[in-house]
Amino acid sequence: MKTILFTAFAVLAASSQAAIITQWNFNSVTPDANTSTGSATPSIGAGTVALVGGTTSTFASGDASGGSTDPATGDDSAWNLSTWAAQGTENKLRGAQFNVSTAGQLNIKVSWDQRHSNTSSKFIQFQYSVNGVDFVDFGSAFEATAGDTWFNTRSVDLSSISAVNDNANFAFRVVAAFDPATGQYVASNATSAYGTTSTQRFDMVTVEGEPVPEPATMALLGLGLAAAARKRRK
Ligand SMILES: [Ca+2]
Ligand SMILES: [Ca+2]
């Protein structure tokens, strides 16, 4: 019984460890010493990316302007989005979308590195979807305090949203948002004017979760606890 109890706790302990479900580093699968080439296929796990609302994308350096957290050197690319909405239009309707199945996972957390160009929108909103179609804001907007700068390891903790767990349709967006105070886009660099050809660059987009305890694990734990209770009673 001691063995069963130990096994049950060991399995439960292992199952509560957060691990990466999917990660994008946007680097070329085969390094080619060219940061203008990269890959939108996840570097870990499975998932897809999409452009939202008419944005366009290229690959550009993940090292320049202070750099992202990507440890890669020499061929560190990032996903570089441009073609943003005209001033005063399409609030939170343009940006990047990421689809990642959270099947068998819970306590979902998302993190990413993002470089704002000088003329890019200072405010960025994170949104999530539990059906892959409808997106809702989560938390308040992220705010850049400078332009031409990487803001690394922006993160959101979705563990309070149970519908995000164990969901093949989970998706999230990072979209440009108006300054809540003015209802207009504001440039990330205080001395610049917002521009539609500005860029928002993404790197190390990461989704983490913990495995949902399997029924077998729970049964084993129950058996172990029952055994322990019996032992205590003796
Ligand atoms: Ca490359
Ligand atoms: Ca990279």
mmCIF file of C-alpha atoms and ligand atoms in Angstrom:
data_model
loop_
_atom_site.group_PDB
_atom_site.id
_atom_site.type_symbol
_atom_site.label_atom_id
_atom_site.label_comp_id
_atom_site.label_asym_id
_atom_site.label_seq_id
_atom_site.Cartn_x
_atom_site.Cartn_y
_atom_site.Cartn_z
ATOM 1 C CA MET A 1 0.000 0.000 0.000
ATOM 2 C CA LYS A 2 2.906 2.287 0.722
ATOM 3 C CA THR A 3 3.982 1.832 -2.911
ATOM 4 C CA ILE A 4 0.507 2.692 -4.210
ATOM 5 C CA LEU A 5 0.319 5.789 -2.025
ATOM 6 C CA PHE A 6 3.748 6.935 -3.148
ATOM 7 C CA THR A 7 2.872 6.329 -6.801
ATOM 8 C CA ALA A 8 -0.401 8.223 -6.474
ATOM 9 C CA PHE A 9 1.275 11.267 -4.967
ATOM 10 C CA ALA A 10 4.185 11.121 -7.405
ATOM 11 C CA VAL A 11 1.806 11.088 -10.386
ATOM 12 C CA LEU A 12 -0.272 13.908 -8.921
ATOM 13 C CA ALA A 13 2.827 15.999 -8.217
ATOM 14 C CA ALA A 14 4.068 15.474 -11.773
ATOM 15 C CA SER A 15 0.686 16.403 -13.219
ATOM 16 C CA SER A 16 0.630 19.781 -11.463
ATOM 17 C CA GLN A 17 3.787 21.002 -13.199
ATOM 18 C CA ALA A 18 3.358 23.715 -15.792
ATOM 19 C CA ALA A 19 4.906 22.933 -19.147
ATOM 20 C CA ILE A 20 5.002 24.572 -22.557
ATOM 21 C CA ILE A 21 2.148 23.442 -24.804
ATOM 22 C CA THR A 22 3.190 25.541 -27.793
ATOM 23 C CA GLN A 23 5.876 28.113 -28.496
ATOM 24 C CA TRP A 24 6.811 30.197 -31.533
ATOM 25 C CA ASN A 25 10.360 31.560 -31.842
ATOM 26 C CA PHE A 26 9.754 32.504 -35.506
ATOM 27 C CA ASN A 27 13.303 31.496 -36.463
ATOM 28 C CA SER A 28 14.094 29.597 -39.648
ATOM 29 C CA VAL A 29 13.832 25.860 -39.002
ATOM 30 C CA THR A 30 17.302 25.551 -40.486
ATOM 31 C CA PRO A 31 19.335 28.587 -39.365
ATOM 32 C CA ASP A 32 20.372 30.616 -42.413
ATOM 33 C CA ALA A 33 22.004 33.675 -40.795
ATOM 34 C CA ASN A 34 19.210 35.818 -42.214
ATOM 35 C CA THR A 35 16.679 37.340 -39.815
ATOM 36 C CA SER A 36 14.417 38.398 -42.732
ATOM 37 C CA THR A 37 13.541 34.735 -43.201
ATOM 38 C CA GLY A 38 11.740 32.787 -40.517
ATOM 39 C CA SER A 39 8.953 30.364 -39.749
ATOM 40 C CA ALA A 40 5.396 30.762 -38.452
ATOM 41 C CA THR A 41 5.283 27.056 -37.577
ATOM 42 C CA PRO A 42 5.592 26.552 -33.800
ATOM 43 C CA SER A 43 9.103 25.730 -32.578
ATOM 44 C CA ILE A 44 7.480 23.636 -29.811
ATOM 45 C CA GLY A 45 4.084 21.899 -30.030
ATOM 46 C CA ALA A 46 1.272 22.654 -32.448
ATOM 47 C CA GLY A 47 -0.709 25.734 -33.399
ATOM 48 C CA THR A 48 -1.421 28.244 -36.141
ATOM 49 C CA VAL A 49 -1.034 31.995 -36.576
ATOM 50 C CA ALA A 50 -3.245 34.378 -38.535
ATOM 51 C CA LEU A 51 -3.285 38.050 -39.449
ATOM 52 C CA VAL A 52 -6.333 39.904 -38.127
ATOM 53 C CA GLY A 53 -8.172 42.755 -39.839
ATOM 54 C CA GLY A 54 -5.814 43.435 -42.740
ATOM 55 C CA THR A 55 -2.402 43.490 -41.077
ATOM 56 C CA THR A 56 0.528 42.216 -43.145
ATOM 57 C CA SER A 57 3.635 40.391 -41.979
ATOM 58 C CA THR A 58 7.305 39.832 -42.677
ATOM 59 C CA PHE A 59 10.118 38.432 -40.574
ATOM 60 C CA ALA A 60 12.585 40.823 -38.974
ATOM 61 C CA SER A 61 15.306 40.751 -36.329
ATOM 62 C CA GLY A 62 14.469 39.556 -32.845
ATOM 63 C CA ASP A 63 17.893 40.795 -31.710
ATOM 64 C CA ALA A 64 17.792 44.477 -32.697
ATOM 65 C CA SER A 65 16.669 47.290 -30.339
ATOM 66 C CA GLY A 66 17.614 45.397 -27.194
ATOM 67 C CA GLY A 67 16.218 42.110 -28.405
ATOM 68 C CA SER A 68 13.622 39.595 -27.334
ATOM 69 C CA THR A 69 14.222 36.796 -24.820
ATOM 70 C CA ASP A 70 14.971 34.336 -27.641
ATOM 71 C CA PRO A 71 18.393 32.839 -26.764
ATOM 72 C CA ALA A 72 19.098 32.176 -30.456
ATOM 73 C CA THR A 73 21.999 34.153 -31.887
ATOM 74 C CA GLY A 74 22.771 34.915 -35.505
ATOM 75 C CA ASP A 75 19.371 33.838 -36.852
ATOM 76 C CA ASP A 76 16.913 35.252 -34.323
ATOM 77 C CA SER A 77 13.794 36.328 -36.249
ATOM 78 C CA ALA A 78 10.530 37.779 -35.040
ATOM 79 C CA TRP A 79 7.102 38.045 -36.685
ATOM 80 C CA ASN A 80 6.827 41.644 -37.862
ATOM 81 C CA LEU A 81 3.317 43.040 -38.422
ATOM 82 C CA SER A 82 2.442 46.216 -40.306
ATOM 83 C CA THR A 83 -0.498 47.773 -42.229
ATOM 84 C CA TRP A 84 -2.331 49.029 -39.157
ATOM 85 C CA ALA A 85 -5.680 50.810 -39.113
ATOM 86 C CA ALA A 86 -6.090 54.482 -40.039
ATOM 87 C CA GLN A 87 -6.179 56.885 -37.105
ATOM 88 C CA GLY A 88 -9.465 56.753 -35.219
ATOM 89 C CA THR A 89 -10.690 53.545 -36.934
ATOM 90 C CA GLU A 90 -10.932 49.802 -36.211
ATOM 91 C CA ASN A 91 -10.190 49.913 -32.490
ATOM 92 C CA LYS A 92 -8.962 46.424 -31.393
ATOM 93 C CA LEU A 93 -9.713 44.950 -34.818
ATOM 94 C CA ARG A 94 -6.173 44.594 -36.221
ATOM 95 C CA GLY A 95 -3.319 42.466 -34.981
ATOM 96 C CA ALA A 96 -2.182 38.871 -34.606
ATOM 97 C CA GLN A 97 -4.110 35.692 -33.801
ATOM 98 C CA PHE A 98 -2.790 32.438 -32.380
ATOM 99 C CA ASN A 99 -4.777 29.186 -32.223
ATOM 100 C CA VAL A 100 -3.574 26.517 -29.782
ATOM 101 C CA SER A 101 -5.572 23.497 -28.622
ATOM 102 C CA THR A 102 -5.553 23.189 -24.839
ATOM 103 C CA ALA A 103 -7.022 19.660 -24.989
ATOM 104 C CA GLY A 104 -6.056 17.825 -21.802
ATOM 105 C CA GLN A 105 -4.586 20.999 -20.248
ATOM 106 C CA LEU A 106 -5.660 23.508 -17.601
ATOM 107 C CA ASN A 107 -4.268 26.608 -15.812
ATOM 108 C CA ILE A 108 -3.427 28.181 -19.165
ATOM 109 C CA LYS A 109 -0.899 31.014 -19.261
ATOM 110 C CA VAL A 110 0.237 32.997 -22.300
ATOM 111 C CA SER A 111 3.393 35.083 -22.588
ATOM 112 C CA TRP A 112 5.187 36.851 -25.416
ATOM 113 C CA ASP A 113 7.823 39.425 -26.308
ATOM 114 C CA GLN A 114 6.708 42.448 -28.347
ATOM 115 C CA ARG A 115 8.642 45.252 -29.968
ATOM 116 C CA HIS A 116 6.803 48.524 -30.588
ATOM 117 C CA SER A 117 8.211 50.727 -33.363
ATOM 118 C CA ASN A 118 8.262 54.490 -32.711
ATOM 119 C CA THR A 119 5.065 55.211 -34.648
ATOM 120 C CA SER A 120 3.193 52.057 -33.554
ATOM 121 C CA SER A 121 0.154 51.999 -31.294
ATOM 122 C CA LYS A 122 1.192 52.514 -27.680
ATOM 123 C CA PHE A 123 -1.794 50.472 -26.428
ATOM 124 C CA ILE A 124 -2.197 46.743 -27.098
ATOM 125 C CA GLN A 125 -5.104 44.578 -25.956
ATOM 126 C CA PHE A 126 -4.986 40.820 -25.263
ATOM 127 C CA GLN A 127 -8.178 38.953 -26.197
ATOM 128 C CA TYR A 128 -9.092 35.274 -25.919
ATOM 129 C CA SER A 129 -11.685 33.004 -27.508
ATOM 130 C CA VAL A 130 -13.196 29.724 -26.342
ATOM 131 C CA ASN A 131 -14.941 28.966 -29.657
ATOM 132 C CA GLY A 132 -12.348 30.297 -32.111
ATOM 133 C CA VAL A 133 -14.817 32.916 -33.391
ATOM 134 C CA ASP A 134 -15.754 35.366 -30.644
ATOM 135 C CA PHE A 135 -12.946 37.225 -28.886
ATOM 136 C CA VAL A 136 -13.203 39.063 -25.583
ATOM 137 C CA ASP A 137 -10.773 41.404 -23.856
ATOM 138 C CA PHE A 138 -8.821 39.977 -20.949
ATOM 139 C CA GLY A 139 -7.303 42.445 -18.493
ATOM 140 C CA SER A 140 -6.470 46.046 -19.270
ATOM 141 C CA ALA A 141 -4.391 47.114 -22.269
ATOM 142 C CA PHE A 142 -0.606 46.769 -22.283
ATOM 143 C CA GLU A 143 1.030 50.177 -22.631
ATOM 144 C CA ALA A 144 4.408 50.803 -24.268
ATOM 145 C CA THR A 145 6.528 53.376 -22.456
ATOM 146 C CA ALA A 146 8.857 53.918 -25.419
ATOM 147 C CA GLY A 147 9.208 53.257 -29.128
ATOM 148 C CA ASP A 148 11.761 51.108 -30.982
ATOM 149 C CA THR A 149 11.853 48.969 -27.839
ATOM 150 C CA TRP A 150 11.182 45.328 -26.918
ATOM 151 C CA PHE A 151 8.737 44.719 -24.063
ATOM 152 C CA ASN A 152 9.623 41.194 -23.055
ATOM 153 C CA THR A 153 7.595 38.528 -21.288
ATOM 154 C CA ARG A 154 4.243 40.251 -21.374
ATOM 155 C CA SER A 155 1.995 37.657 -19.761
ATOM 156 C CA VAL A 156 -1.592 36.820 -18.968
ATOM 157 C CA ASP A 157 -2.844 34.154 -16.567
ATOM 158 C CA LEU A 158 -6.087 32.572 -17.786
ATOM 159 C CA SER A 159 -6.365 30.039 -14.958
ATOM 160 C CA SER A 160 -9.534 31.789 -13.726
ATOM 161 C CA ILE A 161 -11.297 31.138 -17.067
ATOM 162 C CA SER A 162 -12.332 27.489 -16.886
ATOM 163 C CA ALA A 163 -13.774 27.512 -20.427
ATOM 164 C CA VAL A 164 -10.222 27.977 -21.723
ATOM 165 C CA ASN A 165 -9.205 24.611 -20.249
ATOM 166 C CA ASP A 166 -9.234 21.399 -22.275
ATOM 167 C CA ASN A 167 -10.495 23.292 -25.328
ATOM 168 C CA ALA A 168 -9.503 22.484 -28.919
ATOM 169 C CA ASN A 169 -10.913 25.859 -30.042
ATOM 170 C CA PHE A 170 -8.844 28.069 -27.730
ATOM 171 C CA ALA A 171 -7.342 31.083 -29.492
ATOM 172 C CA PHE A 172 -6.025 34.498 -28.558
ATOM 173 C CA ARG A 173 -5.317 37.811 -30.238
ATOM 174 C CA VAL A 174 -3.002 40.720 -29.593
ATOM 175 C CA VAL A 175 -4.554 43.809 -31.198
ATOM 176 C CA ALA A 176 -3.829 47.535 -31.403
ATOM 177 C CA ALA A 177 -6.107 49.640 -29.195
ATOM 178 C CA PHE A 178 -7.045 53.307 -28.889
ATOM 179 C CA ASP A 179 -5.742 55.335 -25.980
ATOM 180 C CA PRO A 180 -8.704 54.895 -23.568
ATOM 181 C CA ALA A 181 -8.391 58.574 -22.635
ATOM 182 C CA THR A 182 -8.683 60.006 -26.168
ATOM 183 C CA GLY A 183 -10.343 57.352 -28.364
ATOM 184 C CA GLN A 184 -7.422 57.691 -30.801
ATOM 185 C CA TYR A 185 -4.256 55.697 -31.456
ATOM 186 C CA VAL A 186 -1.213 57.182 -29.736
ATOM 187 C CA ALA A 187 2.352 56.516 -30.918
ATOM 188 C CA SER A 188 4.623 54.436 -28.688
ATOM 189 C CA ASN A 189 7.305 57.142 -28.934
ATOM 190 C CA ALA A 190 5.910 60.276 -27.298
ATOM 191 C CA THR A 191 7.523 62.525 -29.923
ATOM 192 C CA SER A 192 6.228 60.489 -32.901
ATOM 193 C CA ALA A 193 2.860 60.484 -34.644
ATOM 194 C CA TYR A 194 0.939 57.201 -34.972
ATOM 195 C CA GLY A 195 1.313 55.679 -38.451
ATOM 196 C CA THR A 196 -0.309 52.823 -40.370
ATOM 197 C CA THR A 197 3.094 51.624 -41.664
ATOM 198 C CA SER A 198 4.380 51.215 -38.103
ATOM 199 C CA THR A 199 5.375 47.754 -36.892
ATOM 200 C CA GLN A 200 4.604 45.485 -33.950
ATOM 201 C CA ARG A 201 7.059 42.592 -33.732
ATOM 202 C CA PHE A 202 6.370 39.333 -31.883
ATOM 203 C CA ASP A 203 8.757 36.704 -30.523
ATOM 204 C CA MET A 204 8.709 33.793 -28.058
ATOM 205 C CA VAL A 205 4.924 33.534 -28.078
ATOM 206 C CA THR A 206 4.337 30.832 -25.474
ATOM 207 C CA VAL A 207 1.293 28.938 -24.175
ATOM 208 C CA GLU A 208 1.762 26.974 -20.966
ATOM 209 C CA GLY A 209 -0.542 24.618 -19.123
ATOM 210 C CA GLU A 210 -0.788 21.720 -16.714
ATOM 211 C CA PRO A 211 -2.159 18.307 -17.639
ATOM 212 C CA VAL A 212 -5.730 17.691 -16.479
ATOM 213 C CA PRO A 213 -5.425 14.865 -13.905
ATOM 214 C CA GLU A 214 -6.624 11.683 -15.593
ATOM 215 C CA PRO A 215 -9.448 9.630 -14.048
ATOM 216 C CA ALA A 216 -6.947 6.809 -13.495
ATOM 217 C CA THR A 217 -4.746 9.162 -11.505
ATOM 218 C CA MET A 218 -7.666 10.299 -9.395
ATOM 219 C CA ALA A 219 -8.753 6.663 -8.834
ATOM 220 C CA LEU A 220 -5.233 5.744 -7.814
ATOM 221 C CA LEU A 221 -5.089 8.682 -5.440
ATOM 222 C CA GLY A 222 -8.440 7.650 -3.982
ATOM 223 C CA LEU A 223 -7.151 4.107 -3.466
ATOM 224 C CA GLY A 224 -4.015 5.457 -1.805
ATOM 225 C CA LEU A 225 -5.964 7.736 0.514
ATOM 226 C CA ALA A 226 -8.357 4.903 1.425
ATOM 227 C CA ALA A 227 -5.390 2.689 2.225
ATOM 228 C CA ALA A 228 -3.853 5.410 4.372
ATOM 229 C CA ALA A 229 -7.162 5.886 6.197
ATOM 230 C CA ARG A 230 -7.421 2.136 6.841
ATOM 231 C CA LYS A 231 -3.877 2.109 8.181
ATOM 232 C CA ARG A 232 -4.641 5.010 10.523
ATOM 233 C CA ARG A 233 -7.722 3.243 11.853
ATOM 234 C CA LYS A 234 -5.726 0.069 12.713
HETATM 235 CA CA CA B 1 16.377 33.024 -41.000
HETATM 236 CA CA CA B 2 13.122 34.618 -32.538
#
